[in-house]
Coordinates of C-alpha atoms and ligand atoms in Angstrom, one line a residue:
X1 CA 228.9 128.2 -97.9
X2 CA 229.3 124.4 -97.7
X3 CA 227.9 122.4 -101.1
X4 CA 226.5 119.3 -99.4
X5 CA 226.5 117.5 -102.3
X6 CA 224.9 114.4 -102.5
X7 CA 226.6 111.7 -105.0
X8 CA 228.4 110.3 -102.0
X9 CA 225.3 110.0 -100.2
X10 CA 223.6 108.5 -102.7
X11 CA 226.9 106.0 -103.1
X12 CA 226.7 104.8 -99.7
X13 CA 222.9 104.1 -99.3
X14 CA 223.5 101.9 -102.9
X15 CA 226.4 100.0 -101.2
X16 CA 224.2 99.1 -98.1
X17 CA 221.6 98.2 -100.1
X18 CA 224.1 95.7 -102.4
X19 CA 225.3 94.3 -99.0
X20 CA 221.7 93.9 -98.0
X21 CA 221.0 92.0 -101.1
X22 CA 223.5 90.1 -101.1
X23 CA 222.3 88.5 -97.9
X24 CA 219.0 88.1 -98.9
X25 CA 220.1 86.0 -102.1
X26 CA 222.3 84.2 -99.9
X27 CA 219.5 82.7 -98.0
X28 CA 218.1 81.7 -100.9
X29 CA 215.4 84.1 -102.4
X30 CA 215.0 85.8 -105.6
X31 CA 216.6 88.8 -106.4
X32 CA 214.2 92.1 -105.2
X33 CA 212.5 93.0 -108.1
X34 CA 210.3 95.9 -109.2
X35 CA 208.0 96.9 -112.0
X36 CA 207.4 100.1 -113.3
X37 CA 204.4 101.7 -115.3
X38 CA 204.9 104.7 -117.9
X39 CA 202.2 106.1 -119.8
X40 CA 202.8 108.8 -122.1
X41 CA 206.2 110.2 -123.7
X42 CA 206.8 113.0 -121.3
X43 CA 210.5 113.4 -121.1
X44 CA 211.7 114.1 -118.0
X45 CA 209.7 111.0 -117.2
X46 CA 211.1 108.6 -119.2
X47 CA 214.5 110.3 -118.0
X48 CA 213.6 109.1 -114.2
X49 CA 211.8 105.8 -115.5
X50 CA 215.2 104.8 -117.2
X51 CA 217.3 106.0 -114.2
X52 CA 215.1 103.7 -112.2
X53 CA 215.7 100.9 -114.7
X54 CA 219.5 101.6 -114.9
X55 CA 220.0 101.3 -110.5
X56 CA 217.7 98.1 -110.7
X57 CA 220.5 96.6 -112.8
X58 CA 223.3 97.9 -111.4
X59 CA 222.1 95.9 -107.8
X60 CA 221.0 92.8 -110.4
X61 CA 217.1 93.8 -109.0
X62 CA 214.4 92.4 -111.7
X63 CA 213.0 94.9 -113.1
X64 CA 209.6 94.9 -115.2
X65 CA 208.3 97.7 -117.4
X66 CA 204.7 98.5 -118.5
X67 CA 204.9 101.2 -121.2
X68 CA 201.6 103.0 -122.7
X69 CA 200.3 105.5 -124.9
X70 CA 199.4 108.9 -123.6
X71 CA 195.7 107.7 -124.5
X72 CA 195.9 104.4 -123.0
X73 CA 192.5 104.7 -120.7
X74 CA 192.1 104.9 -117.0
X75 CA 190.5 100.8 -116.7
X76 CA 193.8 99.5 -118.6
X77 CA 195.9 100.6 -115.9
X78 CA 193.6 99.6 -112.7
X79 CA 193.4 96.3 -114.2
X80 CA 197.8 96.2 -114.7
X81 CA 197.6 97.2 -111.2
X82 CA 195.5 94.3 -109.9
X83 CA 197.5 91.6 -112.0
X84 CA 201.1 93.2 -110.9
X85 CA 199.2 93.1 -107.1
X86 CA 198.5 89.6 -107.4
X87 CA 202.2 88.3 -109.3
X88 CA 204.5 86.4 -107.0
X89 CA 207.1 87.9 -109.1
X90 CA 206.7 91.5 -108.4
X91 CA 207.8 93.1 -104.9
X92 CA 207.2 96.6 -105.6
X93 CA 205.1 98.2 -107.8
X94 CA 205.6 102.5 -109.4
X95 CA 203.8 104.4 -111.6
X96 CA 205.5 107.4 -112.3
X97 CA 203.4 110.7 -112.1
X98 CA 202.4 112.7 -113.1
X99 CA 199.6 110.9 -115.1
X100 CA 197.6 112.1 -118.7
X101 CA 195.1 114.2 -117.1
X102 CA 192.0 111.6 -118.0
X103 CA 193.4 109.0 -115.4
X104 CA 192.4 109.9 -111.5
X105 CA 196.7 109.9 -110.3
X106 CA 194.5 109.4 -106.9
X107 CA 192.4 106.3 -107.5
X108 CA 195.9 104.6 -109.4
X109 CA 197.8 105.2 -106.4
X110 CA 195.4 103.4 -103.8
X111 CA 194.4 100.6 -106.0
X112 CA 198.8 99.6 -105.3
X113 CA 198.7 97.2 -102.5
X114 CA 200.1 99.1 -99.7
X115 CA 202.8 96.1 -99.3
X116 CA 203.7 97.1 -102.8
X117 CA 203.7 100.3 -102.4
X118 CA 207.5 101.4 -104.0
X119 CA 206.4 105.0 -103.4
X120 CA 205.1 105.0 -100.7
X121 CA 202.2 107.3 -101.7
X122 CA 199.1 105.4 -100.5
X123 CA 197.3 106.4 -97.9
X124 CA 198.0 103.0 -95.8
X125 CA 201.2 104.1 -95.9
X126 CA 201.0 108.2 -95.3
X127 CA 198.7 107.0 -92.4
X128 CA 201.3 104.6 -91.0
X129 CA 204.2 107.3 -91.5
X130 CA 202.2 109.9 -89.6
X131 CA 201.5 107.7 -86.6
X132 CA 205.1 106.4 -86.3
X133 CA 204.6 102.7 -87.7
X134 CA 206.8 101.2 -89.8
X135 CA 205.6 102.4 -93.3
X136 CA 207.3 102.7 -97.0
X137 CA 208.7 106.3 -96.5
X138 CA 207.8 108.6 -99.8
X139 CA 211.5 108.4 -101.6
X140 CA 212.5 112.2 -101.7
X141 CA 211.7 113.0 -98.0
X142 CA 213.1 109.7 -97.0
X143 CA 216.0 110.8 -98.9
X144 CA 216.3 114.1 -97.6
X145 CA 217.1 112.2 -93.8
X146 CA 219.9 110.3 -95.7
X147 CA 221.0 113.7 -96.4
X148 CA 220.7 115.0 -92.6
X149 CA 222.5 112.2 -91.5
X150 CA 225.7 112.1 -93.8
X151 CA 226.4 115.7 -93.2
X152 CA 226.0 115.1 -89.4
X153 CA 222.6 118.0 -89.2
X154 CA 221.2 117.0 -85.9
X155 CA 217.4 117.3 -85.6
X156 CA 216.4 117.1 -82.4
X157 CA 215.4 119.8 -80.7
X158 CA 216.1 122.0 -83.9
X159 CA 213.8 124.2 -85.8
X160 CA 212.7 123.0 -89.6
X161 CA 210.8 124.8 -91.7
X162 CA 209.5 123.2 -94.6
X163 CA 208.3 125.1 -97.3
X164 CA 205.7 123.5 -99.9
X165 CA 202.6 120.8 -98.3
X166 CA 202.7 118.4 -101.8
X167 CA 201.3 114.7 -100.7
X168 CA 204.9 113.4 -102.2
X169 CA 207.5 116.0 -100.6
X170 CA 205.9 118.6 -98.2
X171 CA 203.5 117.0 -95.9
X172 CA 205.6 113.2 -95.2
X173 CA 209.2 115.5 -95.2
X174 CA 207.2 117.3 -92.4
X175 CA 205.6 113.7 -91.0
X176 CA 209.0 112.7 -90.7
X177 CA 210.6 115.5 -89.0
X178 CA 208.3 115.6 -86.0
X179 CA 208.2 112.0 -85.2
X180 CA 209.8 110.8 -82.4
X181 CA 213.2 110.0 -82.6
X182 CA 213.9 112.9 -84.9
X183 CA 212.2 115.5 -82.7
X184 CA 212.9 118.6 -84.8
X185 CA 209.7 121.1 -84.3
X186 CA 208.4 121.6 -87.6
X187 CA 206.6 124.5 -89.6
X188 CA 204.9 123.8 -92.5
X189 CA 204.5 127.0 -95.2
X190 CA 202.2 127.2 -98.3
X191 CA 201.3 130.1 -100.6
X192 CA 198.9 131.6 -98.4
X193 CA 202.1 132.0 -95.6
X194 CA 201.7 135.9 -94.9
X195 CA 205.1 136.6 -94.4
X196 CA 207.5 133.5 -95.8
X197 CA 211.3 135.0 -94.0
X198 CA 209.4 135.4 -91.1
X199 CA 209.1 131.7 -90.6
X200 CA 212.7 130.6 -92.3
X201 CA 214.6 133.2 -91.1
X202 CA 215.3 131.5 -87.6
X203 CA 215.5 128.1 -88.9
X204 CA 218.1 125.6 -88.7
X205 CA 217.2 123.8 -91.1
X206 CA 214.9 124.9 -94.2
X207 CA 213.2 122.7 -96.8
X208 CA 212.3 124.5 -100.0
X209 CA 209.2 122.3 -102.0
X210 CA 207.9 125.0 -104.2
X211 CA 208.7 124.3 -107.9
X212 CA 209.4 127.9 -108.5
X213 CA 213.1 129.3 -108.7
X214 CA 214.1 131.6 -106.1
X215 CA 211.5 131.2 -104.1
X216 CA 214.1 131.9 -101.4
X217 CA 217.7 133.6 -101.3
X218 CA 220.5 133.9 -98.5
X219 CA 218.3 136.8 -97.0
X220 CA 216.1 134.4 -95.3
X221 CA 218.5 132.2 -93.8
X222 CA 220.6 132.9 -90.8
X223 CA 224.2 131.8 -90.4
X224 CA 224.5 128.4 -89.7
X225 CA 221.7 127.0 -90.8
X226 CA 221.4 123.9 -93.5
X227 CA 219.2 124.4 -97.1
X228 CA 217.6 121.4 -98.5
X229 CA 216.8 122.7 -101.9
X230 CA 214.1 119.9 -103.8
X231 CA 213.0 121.7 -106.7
X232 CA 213.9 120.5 -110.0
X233 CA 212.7 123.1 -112.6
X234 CA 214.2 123.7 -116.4
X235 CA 214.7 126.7 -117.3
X236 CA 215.2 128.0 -121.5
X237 CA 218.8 127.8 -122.0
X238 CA 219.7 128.4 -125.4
X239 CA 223.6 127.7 -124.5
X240 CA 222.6 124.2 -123.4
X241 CA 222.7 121.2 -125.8
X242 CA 219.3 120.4 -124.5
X243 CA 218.4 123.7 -125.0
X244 CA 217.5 123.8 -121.1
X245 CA 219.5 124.0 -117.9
X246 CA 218.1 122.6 -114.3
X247 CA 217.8 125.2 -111.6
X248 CA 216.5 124.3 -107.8
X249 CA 213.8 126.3 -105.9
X250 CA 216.7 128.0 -103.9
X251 CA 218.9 131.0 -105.2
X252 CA 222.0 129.1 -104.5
X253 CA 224.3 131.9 -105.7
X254 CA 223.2 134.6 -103.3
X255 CA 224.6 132.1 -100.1
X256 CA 228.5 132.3 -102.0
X257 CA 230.1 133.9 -99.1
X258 CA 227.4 133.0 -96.3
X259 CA 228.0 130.4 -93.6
X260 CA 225.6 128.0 -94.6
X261 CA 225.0 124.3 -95.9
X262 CA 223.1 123.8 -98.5
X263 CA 222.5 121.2 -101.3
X264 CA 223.1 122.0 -105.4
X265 CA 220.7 121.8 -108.4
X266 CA 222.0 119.3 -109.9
X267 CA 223.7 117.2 -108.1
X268 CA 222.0 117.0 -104.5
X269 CA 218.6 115.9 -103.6
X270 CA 217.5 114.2 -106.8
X271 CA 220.1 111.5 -106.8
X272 CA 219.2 110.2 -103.6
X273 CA 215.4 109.8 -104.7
X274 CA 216.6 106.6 -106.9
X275 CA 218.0 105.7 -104.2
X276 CA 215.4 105.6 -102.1
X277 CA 213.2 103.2 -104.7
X278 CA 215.8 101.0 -104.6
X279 CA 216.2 100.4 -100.5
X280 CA 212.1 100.5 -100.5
X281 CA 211.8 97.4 -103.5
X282 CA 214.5 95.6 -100.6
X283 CA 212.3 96.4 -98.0
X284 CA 208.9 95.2 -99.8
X285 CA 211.0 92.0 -100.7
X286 CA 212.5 91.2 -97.6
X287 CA 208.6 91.8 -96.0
X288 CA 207.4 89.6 -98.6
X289 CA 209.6 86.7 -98.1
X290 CA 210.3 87.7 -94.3
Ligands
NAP1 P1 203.7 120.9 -105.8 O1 202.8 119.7 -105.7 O2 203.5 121.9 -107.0 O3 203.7 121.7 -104.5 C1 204.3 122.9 -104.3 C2 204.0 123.4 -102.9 O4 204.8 124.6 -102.7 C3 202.6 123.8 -102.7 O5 202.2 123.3 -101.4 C4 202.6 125.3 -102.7 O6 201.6 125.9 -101.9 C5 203.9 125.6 -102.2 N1 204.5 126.9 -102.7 C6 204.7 127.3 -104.0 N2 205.2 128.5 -104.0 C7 205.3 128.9 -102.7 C8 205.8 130.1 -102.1 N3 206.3 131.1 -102.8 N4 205.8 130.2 -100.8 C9 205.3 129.1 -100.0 N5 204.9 128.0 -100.5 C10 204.9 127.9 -101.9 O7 205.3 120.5 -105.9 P2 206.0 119.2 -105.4 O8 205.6 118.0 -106.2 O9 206.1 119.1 -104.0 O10 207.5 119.5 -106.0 C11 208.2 120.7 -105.5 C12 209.5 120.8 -106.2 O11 210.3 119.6 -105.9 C13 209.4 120.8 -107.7 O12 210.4 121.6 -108.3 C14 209.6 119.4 -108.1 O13 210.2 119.2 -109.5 C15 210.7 119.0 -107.1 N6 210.7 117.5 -106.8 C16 212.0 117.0 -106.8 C17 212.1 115.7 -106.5 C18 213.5 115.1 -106.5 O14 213.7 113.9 -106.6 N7 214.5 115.9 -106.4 C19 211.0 114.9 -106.2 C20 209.8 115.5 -106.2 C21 209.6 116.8 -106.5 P3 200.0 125.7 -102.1 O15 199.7 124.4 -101.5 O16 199.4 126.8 -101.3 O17 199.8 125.8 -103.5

């Protein structure tokens, strides 16, 4: 088994990103900046809203953040949303998700000008990602090519399976893959998949989306092939400080003594979604101020 970890990976697209910055302040504009929106007090979510925060100032990225009760109602955050649309100051706009269940996660997402779009989430951008025009790519699948690339896992011409069809991972990862240029031919699975190894099992390379552990092991992979493992799920672990341990959608142990790539929970995928923010808030600068 090779761990394609992804801390390196991550590394290197924060180091282009800093170089890419530094030209664009060198011509004379602002610093790239982004602002955030957190309601509620889940915690993984202010976990990934301060990780966001932290990279913004490590590339000296303004960073604004709009923090509200769980109760805060649905009009409140349209009307943020119009004002942060409208602010010279603000390149990129995110709310993180998932949302109290009284505010429509939908209608927030497409009042974000799609120029602002940090996520990449409205369906301006979807639209222009599945037609092959230049779009802001959802961060994790956009990541997950970053990943490709390091680890030299050709595309073209190669089987991908992804498994899971969520708006932010499964369908644009897929979108992505089959585009020209990448030319993998891609298979999308769901729950309703009659028989899941039958699809992976001659894959080369296998995306797991699911949000349930062990949703695959080594038994549907052939030698070979590369595992892209997304899920981020905590499981009870009373031998934790936390009290918790993160686990991926992938049972990583069976592939030990298998010939396979594949990427770790922690440690791979989910570093290189921050990542991802970051180079989109450059992009929606460097559009705004050409
Ligand atoms: P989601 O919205 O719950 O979607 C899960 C998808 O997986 C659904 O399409 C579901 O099918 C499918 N699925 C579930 N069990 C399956 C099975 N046994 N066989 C085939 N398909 C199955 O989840 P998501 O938002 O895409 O997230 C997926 C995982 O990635 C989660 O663990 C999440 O925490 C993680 N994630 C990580 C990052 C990161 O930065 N690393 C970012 C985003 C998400 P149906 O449509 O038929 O229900």
């Amino acid at each position: 088994m090779i761990r394609m970890g992804c801390r390196n990976v991550a590394d290197s697209v924060i180091e282009r990103i800093r170089k890419e910055t530094e030209v664009f302040v060198a011509k004379g504009n602002r610093a790239p900046s982004l602002a955030v929106v957190l309601v509620g007090n889940d915690s993984a979510s202010e976990t990934y809203v301060r990780k966001k925060k932290e990279a913004c100032e490590s590339l000296g990225f303004l960073h604004f953040q709009y923090t509200f009760d769980e109760d805060v109602k649905e009009e409140r955050i349209l009307s943020l949303i119009d004002e942060l649309n409208c602010n010279d100051d603000v390149d990129a706009i995110l709310v993180q998700l998932p949302l109290p269940k009284h505010i429509d996660e939908k209608k927030i997402i497409e009042r974000i000008s799609p120029e602002k779009d940090a996520d990449g989430f409205s369906p301006v951008n979807m639209g222009r990602l599945l037609i092959g025009e230049d779009a802001f790519v959802p961060c994790t699948p956009n990541g997950i090519m970053e990943i490709l690339r390091y680890y030299s896992i050709p595309t073209a011409g190669k089987k991908a399976v992804v498994i899971g069809r969520s708006n932010i991972v499964g369908k644009p990862m897929a979108a992505i893959l089959m585009q020209r240029g990448v030319d993998a031919t891609v298979t999308v699975c769901n729950t309703k998949t009659p028989d899941l190894k039958k699809e992976t099992i001659d894959a080369d390379i296998v995306i797991v989306a699911t949000g349930h552990p062990g949703t695959i092991d080594s038994s549907y992979i052939k030698d070979g092939a590369a595992v892209i493992d997304v899920g981020v799920n905590r499981v009870e672990d009373s031998s934790r400080p936390k009290g918790f341990r993160l686990t991926g959608d992938v049972d990583y142990h069976s592939f030990e003594n298998r010939d396979v790539m594949i990427t770790p929970v922690p440690g791979g995928v989910g570093l290189m979604t921050v990542a991802m923010l970051m180079a989109n808030t450059l992009k929606a600068a460097e559009r705004r101020r050409g």
